[in-house]
PDB file of C-alpha atoms in Angstrom:
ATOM      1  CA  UNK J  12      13.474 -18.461  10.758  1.00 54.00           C
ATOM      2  CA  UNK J  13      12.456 -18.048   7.103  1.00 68.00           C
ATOM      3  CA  UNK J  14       8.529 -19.636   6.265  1.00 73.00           C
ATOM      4  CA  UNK J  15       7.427 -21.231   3.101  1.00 80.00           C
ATOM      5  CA  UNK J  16       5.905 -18.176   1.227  1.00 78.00           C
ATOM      6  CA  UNK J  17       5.008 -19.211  -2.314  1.00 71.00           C
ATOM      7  CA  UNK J  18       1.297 -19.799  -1.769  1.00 72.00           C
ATOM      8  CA  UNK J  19       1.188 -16.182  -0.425  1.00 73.00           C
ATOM      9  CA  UNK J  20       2.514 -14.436  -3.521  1.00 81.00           C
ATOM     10  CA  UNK J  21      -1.013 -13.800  -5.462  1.00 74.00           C
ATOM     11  CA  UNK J  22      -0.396 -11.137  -8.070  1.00 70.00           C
ATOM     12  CA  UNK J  23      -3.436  -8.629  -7.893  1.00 68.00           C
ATOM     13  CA  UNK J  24      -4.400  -5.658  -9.550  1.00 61.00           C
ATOM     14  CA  UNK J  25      -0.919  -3.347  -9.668  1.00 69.00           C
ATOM     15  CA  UNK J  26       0.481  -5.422  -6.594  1.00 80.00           C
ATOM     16  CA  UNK J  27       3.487  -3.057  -5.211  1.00 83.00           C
ATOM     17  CA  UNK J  28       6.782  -4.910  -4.387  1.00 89.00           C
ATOM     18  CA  UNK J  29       9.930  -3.251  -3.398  1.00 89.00           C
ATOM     19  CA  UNK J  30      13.331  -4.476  -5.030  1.00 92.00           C
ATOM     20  CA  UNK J  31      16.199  -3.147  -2.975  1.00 91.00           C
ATOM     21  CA  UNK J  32      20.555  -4.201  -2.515  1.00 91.00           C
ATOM     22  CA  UNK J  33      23.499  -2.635  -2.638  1.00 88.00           C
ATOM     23  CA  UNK J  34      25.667  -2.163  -5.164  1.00 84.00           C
ATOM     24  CA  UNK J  35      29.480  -0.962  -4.518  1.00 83.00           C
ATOM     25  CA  UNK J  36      28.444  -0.551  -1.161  1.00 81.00           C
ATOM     26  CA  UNK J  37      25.375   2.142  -1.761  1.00 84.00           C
ATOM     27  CA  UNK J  38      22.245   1.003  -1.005  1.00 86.00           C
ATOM     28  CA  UNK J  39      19.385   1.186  -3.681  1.00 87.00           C
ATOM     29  CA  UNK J  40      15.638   0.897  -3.236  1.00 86.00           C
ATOM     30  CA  UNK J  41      12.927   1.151  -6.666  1.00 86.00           C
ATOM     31  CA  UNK J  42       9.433  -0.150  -6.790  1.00 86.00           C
ATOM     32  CA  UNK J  43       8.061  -2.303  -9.599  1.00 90.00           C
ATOM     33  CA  UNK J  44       4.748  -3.849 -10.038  1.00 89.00           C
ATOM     34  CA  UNK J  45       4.001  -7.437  -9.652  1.00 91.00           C
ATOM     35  CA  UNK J  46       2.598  -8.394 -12.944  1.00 90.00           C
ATOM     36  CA  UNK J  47       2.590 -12.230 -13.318  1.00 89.00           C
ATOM     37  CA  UNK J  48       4.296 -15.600 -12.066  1.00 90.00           C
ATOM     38  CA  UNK J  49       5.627 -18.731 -13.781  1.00 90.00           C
ATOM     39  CA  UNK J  50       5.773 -20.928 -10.872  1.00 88.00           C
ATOM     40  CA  UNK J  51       8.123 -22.586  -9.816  1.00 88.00           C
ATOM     41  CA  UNK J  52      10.401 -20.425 -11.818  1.00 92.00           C
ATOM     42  CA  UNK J  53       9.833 -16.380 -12.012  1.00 93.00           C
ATOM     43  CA  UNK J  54       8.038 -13.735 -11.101  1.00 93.00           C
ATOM     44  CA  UNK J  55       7.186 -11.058 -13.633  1.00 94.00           C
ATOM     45  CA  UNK J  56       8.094  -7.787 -12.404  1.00 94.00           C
ATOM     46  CA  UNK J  57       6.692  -4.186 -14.467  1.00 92.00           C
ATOM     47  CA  UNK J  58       8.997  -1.264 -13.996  1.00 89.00           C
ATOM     48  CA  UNK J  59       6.631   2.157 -14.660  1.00 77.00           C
ATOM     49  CA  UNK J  60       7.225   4.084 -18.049  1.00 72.00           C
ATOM     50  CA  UNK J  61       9.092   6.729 -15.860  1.00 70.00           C
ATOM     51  CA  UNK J  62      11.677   4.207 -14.498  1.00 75.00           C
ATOM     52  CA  UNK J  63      15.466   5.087 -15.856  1.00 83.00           C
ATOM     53  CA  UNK J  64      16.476   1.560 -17.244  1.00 87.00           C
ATOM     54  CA  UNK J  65      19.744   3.283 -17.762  1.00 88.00           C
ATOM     55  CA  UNK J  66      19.880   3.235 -13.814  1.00 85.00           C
ATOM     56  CA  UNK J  67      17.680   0.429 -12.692  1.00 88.00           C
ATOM     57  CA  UNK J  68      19.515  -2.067 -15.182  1.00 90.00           C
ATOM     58  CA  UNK J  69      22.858  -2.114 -13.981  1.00 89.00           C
ATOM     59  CA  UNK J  70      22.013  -2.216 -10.274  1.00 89.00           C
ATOM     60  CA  UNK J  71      19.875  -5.183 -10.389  1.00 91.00           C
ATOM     61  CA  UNK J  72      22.584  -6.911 -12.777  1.00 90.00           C
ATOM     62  CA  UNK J  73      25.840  -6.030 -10.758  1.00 89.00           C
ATOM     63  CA  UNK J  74      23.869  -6.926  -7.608  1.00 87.00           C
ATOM     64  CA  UNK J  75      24.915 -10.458  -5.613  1.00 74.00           C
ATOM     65  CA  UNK J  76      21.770 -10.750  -3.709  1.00 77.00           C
ATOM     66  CA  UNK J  77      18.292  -9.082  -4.483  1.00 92.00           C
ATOM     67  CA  UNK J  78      15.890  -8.296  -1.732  1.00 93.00           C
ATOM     68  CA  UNK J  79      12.014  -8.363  -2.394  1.00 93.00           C
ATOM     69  CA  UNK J  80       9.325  -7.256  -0.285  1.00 90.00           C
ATOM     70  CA  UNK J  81       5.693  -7.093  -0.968  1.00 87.00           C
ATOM     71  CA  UNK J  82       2.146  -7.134   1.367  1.00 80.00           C
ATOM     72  CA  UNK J  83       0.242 -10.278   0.846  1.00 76.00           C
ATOM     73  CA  UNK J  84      -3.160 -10.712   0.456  1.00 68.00           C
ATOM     74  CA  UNK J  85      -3.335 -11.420   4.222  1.00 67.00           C
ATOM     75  CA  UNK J  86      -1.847  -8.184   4.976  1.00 68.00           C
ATOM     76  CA  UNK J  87       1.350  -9.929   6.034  1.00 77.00           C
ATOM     77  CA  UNK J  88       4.725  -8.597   5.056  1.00 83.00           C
ATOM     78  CA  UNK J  89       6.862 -10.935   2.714  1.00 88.00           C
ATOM     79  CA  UNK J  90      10.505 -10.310   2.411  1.00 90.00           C
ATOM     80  CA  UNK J  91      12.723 -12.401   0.746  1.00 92.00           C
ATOM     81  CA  UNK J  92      16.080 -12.496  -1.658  1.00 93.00           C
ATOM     82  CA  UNK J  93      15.783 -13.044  -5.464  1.00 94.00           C
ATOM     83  CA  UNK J  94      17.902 -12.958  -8.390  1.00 93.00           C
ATOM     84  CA  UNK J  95      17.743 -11.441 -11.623  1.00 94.00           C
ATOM     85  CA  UNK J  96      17.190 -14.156 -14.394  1.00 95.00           C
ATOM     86  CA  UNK J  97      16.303 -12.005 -17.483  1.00 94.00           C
ATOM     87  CA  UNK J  98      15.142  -8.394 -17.928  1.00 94.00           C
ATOM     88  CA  UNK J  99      13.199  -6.425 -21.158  1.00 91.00           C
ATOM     89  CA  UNK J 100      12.847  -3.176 -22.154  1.00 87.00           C
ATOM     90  CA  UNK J 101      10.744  -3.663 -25.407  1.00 85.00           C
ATOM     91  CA  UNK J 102       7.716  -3.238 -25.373  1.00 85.00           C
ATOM     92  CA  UNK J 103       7.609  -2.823 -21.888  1.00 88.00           C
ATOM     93  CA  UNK J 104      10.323  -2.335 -18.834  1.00 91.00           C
ATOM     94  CA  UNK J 105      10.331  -5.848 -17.480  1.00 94.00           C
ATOM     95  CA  UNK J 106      12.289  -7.941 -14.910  1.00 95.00           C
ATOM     96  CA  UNK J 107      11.919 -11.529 -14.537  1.00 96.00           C
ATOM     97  CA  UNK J 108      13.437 -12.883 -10.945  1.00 95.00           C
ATOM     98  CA  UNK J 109      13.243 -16.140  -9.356  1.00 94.00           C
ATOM     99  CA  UNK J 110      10.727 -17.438  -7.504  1.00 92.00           C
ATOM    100  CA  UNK J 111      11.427 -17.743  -4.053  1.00 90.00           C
ATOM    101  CA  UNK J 112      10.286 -20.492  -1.867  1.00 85.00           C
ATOM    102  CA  UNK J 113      11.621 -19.139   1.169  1.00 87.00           C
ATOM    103  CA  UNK J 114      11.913 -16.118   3.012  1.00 88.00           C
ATOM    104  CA  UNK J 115      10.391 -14.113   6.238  1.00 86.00           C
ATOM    105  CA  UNK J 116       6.988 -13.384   6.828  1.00 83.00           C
ATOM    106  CA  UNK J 117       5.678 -10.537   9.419  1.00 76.00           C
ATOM    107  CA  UNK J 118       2.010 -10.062  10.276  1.00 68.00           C
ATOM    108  CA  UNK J 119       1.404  -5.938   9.823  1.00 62.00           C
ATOM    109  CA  UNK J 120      -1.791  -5.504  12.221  1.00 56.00           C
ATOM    110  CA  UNK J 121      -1.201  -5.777  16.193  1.00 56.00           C
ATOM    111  CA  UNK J 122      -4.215  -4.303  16.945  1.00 61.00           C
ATOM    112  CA  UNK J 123      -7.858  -4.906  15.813  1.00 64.00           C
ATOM    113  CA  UNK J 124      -9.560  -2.669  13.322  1.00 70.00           C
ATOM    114  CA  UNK J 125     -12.817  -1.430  13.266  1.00 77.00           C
ATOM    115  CA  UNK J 126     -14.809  -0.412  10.456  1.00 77.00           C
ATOM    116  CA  UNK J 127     -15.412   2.987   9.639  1.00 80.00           C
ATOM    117  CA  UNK J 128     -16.803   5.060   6.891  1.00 82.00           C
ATOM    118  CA  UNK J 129     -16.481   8.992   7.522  1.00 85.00           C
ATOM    119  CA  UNK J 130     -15.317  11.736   4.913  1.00 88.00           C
ATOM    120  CA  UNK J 131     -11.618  13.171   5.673  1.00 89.00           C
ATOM    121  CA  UNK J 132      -9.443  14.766   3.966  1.00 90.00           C
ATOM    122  CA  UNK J 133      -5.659  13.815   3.344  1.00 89.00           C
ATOM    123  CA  UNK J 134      -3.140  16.722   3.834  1.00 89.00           C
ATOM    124  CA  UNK J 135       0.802  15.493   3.007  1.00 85.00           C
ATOM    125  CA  UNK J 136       3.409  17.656   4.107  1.00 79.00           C
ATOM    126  CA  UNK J 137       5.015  19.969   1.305  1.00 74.00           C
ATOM    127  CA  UNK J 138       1.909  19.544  -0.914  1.00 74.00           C
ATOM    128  CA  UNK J 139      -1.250  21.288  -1.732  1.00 69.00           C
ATOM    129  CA  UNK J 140      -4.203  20.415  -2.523  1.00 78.00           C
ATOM    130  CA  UNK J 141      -5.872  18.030   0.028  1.00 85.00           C
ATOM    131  CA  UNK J 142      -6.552  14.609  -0.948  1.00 87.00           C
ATOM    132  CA  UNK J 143     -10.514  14.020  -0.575  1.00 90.00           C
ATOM    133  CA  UNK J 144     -11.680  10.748   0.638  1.00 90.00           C
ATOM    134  CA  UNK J 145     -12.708   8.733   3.650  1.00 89.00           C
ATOM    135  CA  UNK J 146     -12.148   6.894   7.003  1.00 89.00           C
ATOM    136  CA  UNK J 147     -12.926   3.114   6.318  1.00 86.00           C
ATOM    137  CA  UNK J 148     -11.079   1.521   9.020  1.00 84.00           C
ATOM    138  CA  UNK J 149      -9.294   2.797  12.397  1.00 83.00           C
ATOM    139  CA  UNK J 150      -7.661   0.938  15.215  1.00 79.00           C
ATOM    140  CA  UNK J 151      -4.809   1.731  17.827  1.00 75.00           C
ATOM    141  CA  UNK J 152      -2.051   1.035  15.309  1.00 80.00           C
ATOM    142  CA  UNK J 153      -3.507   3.724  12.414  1.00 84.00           C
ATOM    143  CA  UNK J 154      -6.207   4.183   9.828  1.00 88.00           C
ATOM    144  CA  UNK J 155      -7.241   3.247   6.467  1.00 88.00           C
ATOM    145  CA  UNK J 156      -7.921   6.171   4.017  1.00 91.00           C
ATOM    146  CA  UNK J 157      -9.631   5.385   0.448  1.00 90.00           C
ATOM    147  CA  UNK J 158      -9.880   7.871  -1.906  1.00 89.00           C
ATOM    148  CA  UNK J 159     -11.021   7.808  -5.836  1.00 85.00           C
ATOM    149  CA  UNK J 160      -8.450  10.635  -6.625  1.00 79.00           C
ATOM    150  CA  UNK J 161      -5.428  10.003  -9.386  1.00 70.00           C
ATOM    151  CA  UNK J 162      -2.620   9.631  -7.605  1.00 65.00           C
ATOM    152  CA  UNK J 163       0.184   7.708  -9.891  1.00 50.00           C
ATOM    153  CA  UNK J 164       2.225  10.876 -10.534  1.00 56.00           C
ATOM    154  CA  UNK J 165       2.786  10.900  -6.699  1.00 58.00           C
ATOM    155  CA  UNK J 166       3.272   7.524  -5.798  1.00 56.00           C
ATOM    156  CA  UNK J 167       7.393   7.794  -4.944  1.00 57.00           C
ATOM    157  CA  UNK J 168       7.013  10.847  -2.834  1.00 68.00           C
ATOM    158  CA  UNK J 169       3.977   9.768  -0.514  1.00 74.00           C
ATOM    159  CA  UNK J 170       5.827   6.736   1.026  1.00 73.00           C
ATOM    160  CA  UNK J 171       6.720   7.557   4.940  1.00 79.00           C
ATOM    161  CA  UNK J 172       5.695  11.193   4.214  1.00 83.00           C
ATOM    162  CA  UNK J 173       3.897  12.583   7.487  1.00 87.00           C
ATOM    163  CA  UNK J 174       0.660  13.564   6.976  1.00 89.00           C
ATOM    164  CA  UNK J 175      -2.946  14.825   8.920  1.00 90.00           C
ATOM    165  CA  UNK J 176      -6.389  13.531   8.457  1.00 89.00           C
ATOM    166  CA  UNK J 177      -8.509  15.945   8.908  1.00 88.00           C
ATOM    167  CA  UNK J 178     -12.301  14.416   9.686  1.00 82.00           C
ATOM    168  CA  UNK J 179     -15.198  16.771   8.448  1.00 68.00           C
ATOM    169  CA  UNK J 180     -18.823  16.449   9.443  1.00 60.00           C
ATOM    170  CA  UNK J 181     -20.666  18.580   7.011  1.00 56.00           C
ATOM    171  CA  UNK J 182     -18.992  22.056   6.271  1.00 55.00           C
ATOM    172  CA  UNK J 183     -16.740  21.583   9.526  1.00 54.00           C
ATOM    173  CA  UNK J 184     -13.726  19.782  10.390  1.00 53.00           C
ATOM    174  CA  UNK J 185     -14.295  17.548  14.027  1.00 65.00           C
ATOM    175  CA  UNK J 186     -11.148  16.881  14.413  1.00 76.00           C
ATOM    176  CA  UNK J 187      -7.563  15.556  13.162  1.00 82.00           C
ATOM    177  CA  UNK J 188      -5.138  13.228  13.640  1.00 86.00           C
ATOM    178  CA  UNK J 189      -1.301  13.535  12.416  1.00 88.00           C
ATOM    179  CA  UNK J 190       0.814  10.260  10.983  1.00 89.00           C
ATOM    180  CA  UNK J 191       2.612   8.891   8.439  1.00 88.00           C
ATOM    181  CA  UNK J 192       2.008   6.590   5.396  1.00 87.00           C
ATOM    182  CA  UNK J 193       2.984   3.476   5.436  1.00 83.00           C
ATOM    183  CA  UNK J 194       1.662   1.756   2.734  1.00 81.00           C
ATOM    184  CA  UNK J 195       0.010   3.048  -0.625  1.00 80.00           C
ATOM    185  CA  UNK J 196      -1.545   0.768  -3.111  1.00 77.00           C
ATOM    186  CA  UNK J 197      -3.972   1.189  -5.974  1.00 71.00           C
ATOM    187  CA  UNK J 198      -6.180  -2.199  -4.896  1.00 64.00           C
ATOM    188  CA  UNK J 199      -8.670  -1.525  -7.521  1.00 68.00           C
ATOM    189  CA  UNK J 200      -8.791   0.802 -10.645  1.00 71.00           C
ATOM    190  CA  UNK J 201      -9.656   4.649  -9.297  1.00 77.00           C
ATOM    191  CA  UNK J 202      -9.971   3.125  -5.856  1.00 82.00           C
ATOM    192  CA  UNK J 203      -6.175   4.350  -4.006  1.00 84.00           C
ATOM    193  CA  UNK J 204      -6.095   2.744  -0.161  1.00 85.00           C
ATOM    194  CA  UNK J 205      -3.446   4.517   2.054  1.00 88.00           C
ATOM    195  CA  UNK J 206      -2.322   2.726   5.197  1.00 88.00           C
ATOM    196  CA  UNK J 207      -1.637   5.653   7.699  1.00 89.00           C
ATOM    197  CA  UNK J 208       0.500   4.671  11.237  1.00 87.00           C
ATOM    198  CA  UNK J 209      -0.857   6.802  14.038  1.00 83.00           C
ATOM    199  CA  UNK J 210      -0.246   5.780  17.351  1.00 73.00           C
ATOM    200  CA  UNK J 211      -3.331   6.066  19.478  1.00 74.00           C
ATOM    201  CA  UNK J 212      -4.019   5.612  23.286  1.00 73.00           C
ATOM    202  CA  UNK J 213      -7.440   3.437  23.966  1.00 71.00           C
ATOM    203  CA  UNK J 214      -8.613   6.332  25.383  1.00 74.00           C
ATOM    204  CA  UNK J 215      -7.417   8.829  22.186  1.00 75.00           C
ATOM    205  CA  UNK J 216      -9.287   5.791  19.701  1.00 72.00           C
ATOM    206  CA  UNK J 217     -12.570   5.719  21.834  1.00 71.00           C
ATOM    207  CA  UNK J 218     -13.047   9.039  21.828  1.00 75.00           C
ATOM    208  CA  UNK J 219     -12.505   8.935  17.827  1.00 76.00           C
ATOM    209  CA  UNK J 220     -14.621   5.942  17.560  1.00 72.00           C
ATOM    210  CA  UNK J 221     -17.760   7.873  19.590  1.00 71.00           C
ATOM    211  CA  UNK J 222     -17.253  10.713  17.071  1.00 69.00           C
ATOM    212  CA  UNK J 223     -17.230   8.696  14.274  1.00 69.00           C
ATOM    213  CA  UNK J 224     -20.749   6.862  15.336  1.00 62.00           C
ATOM    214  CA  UNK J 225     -22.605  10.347  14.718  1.00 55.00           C
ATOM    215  CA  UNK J 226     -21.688  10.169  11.145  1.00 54.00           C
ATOM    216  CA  UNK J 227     -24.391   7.726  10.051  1.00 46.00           C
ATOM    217  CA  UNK J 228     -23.834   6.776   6.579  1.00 47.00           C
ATOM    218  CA  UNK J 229     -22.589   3.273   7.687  1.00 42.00           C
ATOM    219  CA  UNK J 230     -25.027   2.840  10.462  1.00 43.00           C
ATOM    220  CA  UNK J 231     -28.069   4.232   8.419  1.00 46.00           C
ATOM    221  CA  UNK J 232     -26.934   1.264   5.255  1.00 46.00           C
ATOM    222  CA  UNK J 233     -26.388  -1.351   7.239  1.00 43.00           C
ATOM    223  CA  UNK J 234     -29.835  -1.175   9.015  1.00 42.00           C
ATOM    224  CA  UNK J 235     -31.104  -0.431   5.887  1.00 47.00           C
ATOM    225  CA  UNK J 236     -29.414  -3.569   4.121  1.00 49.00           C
ATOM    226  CA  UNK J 237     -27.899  -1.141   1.540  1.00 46.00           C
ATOM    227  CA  UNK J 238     -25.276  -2.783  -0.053  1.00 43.00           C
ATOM    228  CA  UNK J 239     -24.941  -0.341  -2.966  1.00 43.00           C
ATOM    229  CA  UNK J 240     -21.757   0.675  -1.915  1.00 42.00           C
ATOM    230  CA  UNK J 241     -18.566  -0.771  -1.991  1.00 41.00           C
ATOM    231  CA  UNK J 242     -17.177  -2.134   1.545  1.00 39.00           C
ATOM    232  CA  UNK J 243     -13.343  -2.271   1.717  1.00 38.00           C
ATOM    233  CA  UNK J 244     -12.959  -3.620   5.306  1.00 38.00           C
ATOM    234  CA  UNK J 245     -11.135  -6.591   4.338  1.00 37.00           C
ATOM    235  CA  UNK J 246      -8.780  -5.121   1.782  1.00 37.00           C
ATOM    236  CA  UNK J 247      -7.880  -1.858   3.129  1.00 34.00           C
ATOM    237  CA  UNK J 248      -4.286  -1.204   3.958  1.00 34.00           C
ATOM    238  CA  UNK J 249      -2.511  -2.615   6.769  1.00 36.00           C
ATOM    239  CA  UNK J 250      -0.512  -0.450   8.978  1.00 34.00           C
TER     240      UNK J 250
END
């Protein structure tokens, strides 16, 4: 049943959207950025300076039906079918689609998530060196990983790549926990949320949680009433 979804398309800061169809019966997949909206008439799509028009161009031209898939603001997944009205490639790679009213609209979270804020570090598979960062959410269904590390240049090759977290306290890693990513966004300039999907027993996410309560930094601010730094609870990733 497809839902009325064009109060949940918010363009925000480098919002990720997938185009994807088929043409002569291959299937192609590219992500652009969301850059703007003229509604009720187009959305404003930004292809990255590394796209091949050459490529990119003729698929979404030759293509009957255009598929589009984004994360809301609500953390719900939004897929729906577009067409190509008019695309640019001076001064920048740009696709302009319709705006669509309708299409299907999947919550991402089944299981509650509890804040978290505990140093990790992100290994991918195939690539060296670790991505530094932290723990700001966990639940059954994953965890949310922030980090302030540049990580454009990799953006196609970490989606759905398995990787470990491994959680340090100190010099010394605690323990890890082995995934994949399934969602990667750059939410806020130098601020990179990665939504990783880790299926955890209550018992397996307990006994993470009780670890994670000896790290203090959290605890310590909030008794404190430190808000000098930045709380992601309600944007981080959903897995």
């Amino acid at each position: 049943m497809l839902d009325t979804i064009s109060h949940r398309i918010v363009p925000s800061y480098k919002q990720s959207v997938e185009i994807s169809g088929t043409l002569k019966g291959e299937p192609f997949a590219f992500s652009v950025t969301l850059l703007g909206q003229q509604y009720p008439h187009y959305l404003i799509l930004g292809l990255g300076h590394q796209a091949r028009w050459e490529m990119v161009l003729p698929a979404v031209k030759e293509c009957e039906s255009l598929r589009l898939k984004m994360v809301s603001d609500e953390g719900e997944m939004i897929a729906a079918r577009v067409r190509l009205i008019h695309a640019s490639h001076f001064p920048e790679k740009l696709l302009f689609v319709s705006y669509p009213e309708q299409g299907v609209v999947r919550p991402l979270r089944h299981s509650p998530r509890i804040v978290a804020d505990h140093p990790a570090q992100l290994q991918v598979a195939n690539y060296f060196p670790y991505i530094n960062g932290k723990v700001v959410d966990i639940g059954r269904g994953g965890v949310g990983f922030e980090t302030h590390q540049q990580l454009p240049s990799l953006m196609s090759d970490l989606q759905d790549r398995d990787v470990k977290l491994h959680l340090s306290h100190g010099d010394t890693h605690d323990f890890e926990l082995s995934g994949r990513i399934r969602l990667l966004k750059e939410h806020r300039p130098n601020v990179w949320h990665v939504g990783i999907k880790c299926e955890l027993s209550s018992a397996e996410c307990e006994s993470i949680l009780l670890r994670l309560a000896t790290h203090r930094n959290a605890i310590d601010r909030v008794i404190k009433n430190d808000h000098s730094h930045e709380s992601c609870s309600n944007n981080t990733l959903q897995v």
